[in-house]
PDB file of C-alpha atoms in Angstrom:
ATOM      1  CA  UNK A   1     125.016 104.266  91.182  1.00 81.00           C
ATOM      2  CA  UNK A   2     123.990 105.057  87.312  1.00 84.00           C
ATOM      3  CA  UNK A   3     127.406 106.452  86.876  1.00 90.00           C
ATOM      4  CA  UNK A   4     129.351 103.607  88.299  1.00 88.00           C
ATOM      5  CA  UNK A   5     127.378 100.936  87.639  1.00 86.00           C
ATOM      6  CA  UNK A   6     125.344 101.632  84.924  1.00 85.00           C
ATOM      7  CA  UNK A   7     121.341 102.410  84.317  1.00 80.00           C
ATOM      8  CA  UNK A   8     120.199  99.157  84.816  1.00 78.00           C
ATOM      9  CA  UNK A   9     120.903  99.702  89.003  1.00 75.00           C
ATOM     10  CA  UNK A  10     118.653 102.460  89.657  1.00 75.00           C
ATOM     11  CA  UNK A  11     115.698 101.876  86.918  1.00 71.00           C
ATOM     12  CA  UNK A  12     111.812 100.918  88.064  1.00 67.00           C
ATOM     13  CA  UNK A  13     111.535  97.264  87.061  1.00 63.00           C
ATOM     14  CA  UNK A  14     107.806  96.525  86.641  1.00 63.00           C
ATOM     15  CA  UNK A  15     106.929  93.153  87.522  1.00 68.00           C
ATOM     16  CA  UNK A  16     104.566  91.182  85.942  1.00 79.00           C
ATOM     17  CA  UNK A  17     102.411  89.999  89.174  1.00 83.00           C
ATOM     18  CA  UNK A  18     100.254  87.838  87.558  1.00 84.00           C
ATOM     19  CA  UNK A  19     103.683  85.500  86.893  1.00 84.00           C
ATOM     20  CA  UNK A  20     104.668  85.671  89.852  1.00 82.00           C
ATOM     21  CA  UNK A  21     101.290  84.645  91.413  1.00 83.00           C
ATOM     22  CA  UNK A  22     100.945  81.776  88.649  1.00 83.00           C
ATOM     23  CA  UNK A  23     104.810  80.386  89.895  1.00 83.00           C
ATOM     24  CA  UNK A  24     104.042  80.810  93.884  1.00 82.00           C
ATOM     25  CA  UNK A  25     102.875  78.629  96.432  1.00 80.00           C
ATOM     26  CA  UNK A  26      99.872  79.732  98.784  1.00 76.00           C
ATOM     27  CA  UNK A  27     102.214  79.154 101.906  1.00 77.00           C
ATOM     28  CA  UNK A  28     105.249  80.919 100.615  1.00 80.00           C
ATOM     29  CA  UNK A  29     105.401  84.617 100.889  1.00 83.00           C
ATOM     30  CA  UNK A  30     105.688  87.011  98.481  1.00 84.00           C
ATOM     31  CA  UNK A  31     108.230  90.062  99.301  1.00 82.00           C
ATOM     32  CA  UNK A  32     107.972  93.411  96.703  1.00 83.00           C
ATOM     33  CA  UNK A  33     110.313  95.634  97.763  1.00 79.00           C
ATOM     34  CA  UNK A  34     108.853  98.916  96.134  1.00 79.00           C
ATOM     35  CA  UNK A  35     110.446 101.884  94.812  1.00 75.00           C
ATOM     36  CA  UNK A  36     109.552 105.432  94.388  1.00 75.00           C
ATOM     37  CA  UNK A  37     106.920 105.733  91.792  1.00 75.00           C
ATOM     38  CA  UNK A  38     105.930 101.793  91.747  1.00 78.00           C
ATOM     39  CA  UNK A  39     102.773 100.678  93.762  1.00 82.00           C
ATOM     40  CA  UNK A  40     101.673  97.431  93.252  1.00 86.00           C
ATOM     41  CA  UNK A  41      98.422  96.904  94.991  1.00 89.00           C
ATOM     42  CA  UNK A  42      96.051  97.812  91.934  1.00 89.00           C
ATOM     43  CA  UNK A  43      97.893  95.148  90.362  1.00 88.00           C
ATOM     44  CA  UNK A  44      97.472  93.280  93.803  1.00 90.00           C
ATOM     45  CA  UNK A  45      93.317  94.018  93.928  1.00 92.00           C
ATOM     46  CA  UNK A  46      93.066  93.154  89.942  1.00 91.00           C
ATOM     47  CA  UNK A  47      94.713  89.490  90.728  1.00 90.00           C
ATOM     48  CA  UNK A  48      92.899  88.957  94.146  1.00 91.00           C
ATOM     49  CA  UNK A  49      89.490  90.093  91.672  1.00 93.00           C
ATOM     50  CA  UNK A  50      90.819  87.039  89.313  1.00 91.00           C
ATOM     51  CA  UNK A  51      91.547  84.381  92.035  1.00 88.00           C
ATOM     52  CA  UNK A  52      88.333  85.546  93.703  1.00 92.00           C
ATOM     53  CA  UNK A  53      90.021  86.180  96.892  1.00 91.00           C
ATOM     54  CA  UNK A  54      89.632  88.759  99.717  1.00 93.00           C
ATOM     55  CA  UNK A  55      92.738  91.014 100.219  1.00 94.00           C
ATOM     56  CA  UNK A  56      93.427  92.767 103.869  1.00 94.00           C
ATOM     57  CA  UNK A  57      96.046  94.851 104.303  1.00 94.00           C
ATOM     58  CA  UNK A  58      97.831  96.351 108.061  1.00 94.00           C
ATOM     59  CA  UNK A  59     100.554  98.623 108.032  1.00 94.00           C
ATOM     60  CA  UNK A  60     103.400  97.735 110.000  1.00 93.00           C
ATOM     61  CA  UNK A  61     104.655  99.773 112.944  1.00 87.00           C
ATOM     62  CA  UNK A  62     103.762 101.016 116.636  1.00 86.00           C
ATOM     63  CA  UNK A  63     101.889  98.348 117.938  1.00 86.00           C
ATOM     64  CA  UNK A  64     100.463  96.699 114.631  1.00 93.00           C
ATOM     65  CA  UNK A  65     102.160  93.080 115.145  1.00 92.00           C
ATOM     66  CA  UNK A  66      99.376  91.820 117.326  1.00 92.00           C
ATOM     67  CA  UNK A  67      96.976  92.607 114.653  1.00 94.00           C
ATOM     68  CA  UNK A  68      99.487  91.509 111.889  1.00 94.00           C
ATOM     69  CA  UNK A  69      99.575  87.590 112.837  1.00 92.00           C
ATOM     70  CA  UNK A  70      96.100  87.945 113.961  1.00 93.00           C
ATOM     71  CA  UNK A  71      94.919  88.899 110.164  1.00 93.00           C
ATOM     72  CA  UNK A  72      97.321  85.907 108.829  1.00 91.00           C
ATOM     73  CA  UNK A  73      95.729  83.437 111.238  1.00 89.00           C
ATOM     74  CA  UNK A  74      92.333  84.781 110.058  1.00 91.00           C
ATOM     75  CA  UNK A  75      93.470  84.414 106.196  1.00 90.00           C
ATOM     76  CA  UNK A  76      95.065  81.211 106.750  1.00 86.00           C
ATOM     77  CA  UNK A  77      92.054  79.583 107.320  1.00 88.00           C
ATOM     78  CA  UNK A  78      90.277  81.464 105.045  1.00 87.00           C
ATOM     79  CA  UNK A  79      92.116  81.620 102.174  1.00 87.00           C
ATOM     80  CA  UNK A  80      92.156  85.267 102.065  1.00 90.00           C
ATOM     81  CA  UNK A  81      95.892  87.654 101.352  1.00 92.00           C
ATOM     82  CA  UNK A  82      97.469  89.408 103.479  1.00 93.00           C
ATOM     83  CA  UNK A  83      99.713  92.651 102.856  1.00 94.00           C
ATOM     84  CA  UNK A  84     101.732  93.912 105.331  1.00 94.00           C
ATOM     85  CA  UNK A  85     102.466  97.131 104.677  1.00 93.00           C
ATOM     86  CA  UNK A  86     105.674  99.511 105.787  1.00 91.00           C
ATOM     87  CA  UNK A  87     107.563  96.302 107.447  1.00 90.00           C
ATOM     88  CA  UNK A  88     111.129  98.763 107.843  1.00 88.00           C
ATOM     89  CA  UNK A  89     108.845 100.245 110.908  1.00 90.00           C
ATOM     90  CA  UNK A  90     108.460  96.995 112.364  1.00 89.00           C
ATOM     91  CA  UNK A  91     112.177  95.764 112.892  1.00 88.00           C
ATOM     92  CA  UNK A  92     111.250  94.202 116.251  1.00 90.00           C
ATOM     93  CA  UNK A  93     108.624  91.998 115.305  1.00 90.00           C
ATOM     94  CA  UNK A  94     110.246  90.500 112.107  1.00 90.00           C
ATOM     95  CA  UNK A  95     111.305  87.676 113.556  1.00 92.00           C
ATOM     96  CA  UNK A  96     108.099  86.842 115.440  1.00 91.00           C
ATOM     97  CA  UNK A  97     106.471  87.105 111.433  1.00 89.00           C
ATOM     98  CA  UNK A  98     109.989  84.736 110.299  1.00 89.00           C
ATOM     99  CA  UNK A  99     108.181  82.252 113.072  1.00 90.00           C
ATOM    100  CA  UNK A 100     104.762  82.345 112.024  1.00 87.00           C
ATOM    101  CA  UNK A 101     105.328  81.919 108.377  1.00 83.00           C
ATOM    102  CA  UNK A 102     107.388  78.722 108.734  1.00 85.00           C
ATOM    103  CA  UNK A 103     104.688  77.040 111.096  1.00 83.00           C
ATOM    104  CA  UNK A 104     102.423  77.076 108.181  1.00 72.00           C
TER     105      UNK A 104
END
């Protein structure tokens, strides 16, 4: 990909989290798709430390959906974040999360 389409394809971009959490909505999600090397959640826990707000996390896959829209119910009402970890193991209940976001 370098070769053909140049450095700028395959490099690490490190986002800035705190803009994107000052530009966001609390209702609209907030996708990182992560790469080797870049792991966002002490960024994640530093910001949640700012906004005084509790952070749970669940990863995704064999059997974790249940528990998944349980913790977002949960956090919903409390105000809390949720990070749903490893989502590419949990295909099949994408579209059951694609529901539960836009009810809120």
């Amino acid at each position: 990909v370098a070769k053909s389409l140049g450095r700028f394809f395959v490099a690490s971009l490190i986002s800035n989290l705190r803009e994107v959490f000052d530009s966001s909505q609390a209702h609209t999600p907030l996708l990182l798709i992560l790469t080797p090397g870049n792991d966002p959640m002490d960024q994640i826990i530093s910001l949640s430390k700012e906004a005084q707000c509790r952070v749970v996390s669940v990863s995704l896959g064999k059997g974790q959906g249940d528990k998944a829209k349980q913790l977002i119910k949960e956090c919903q009402k409390g105000g809390s974040w949720v990070i749903l970890q490893n989502c590419h193991l949990s295909k099949s209940f994408l579209p059951e999360l694609e529901q539960l976001v836009e009810s809120l």
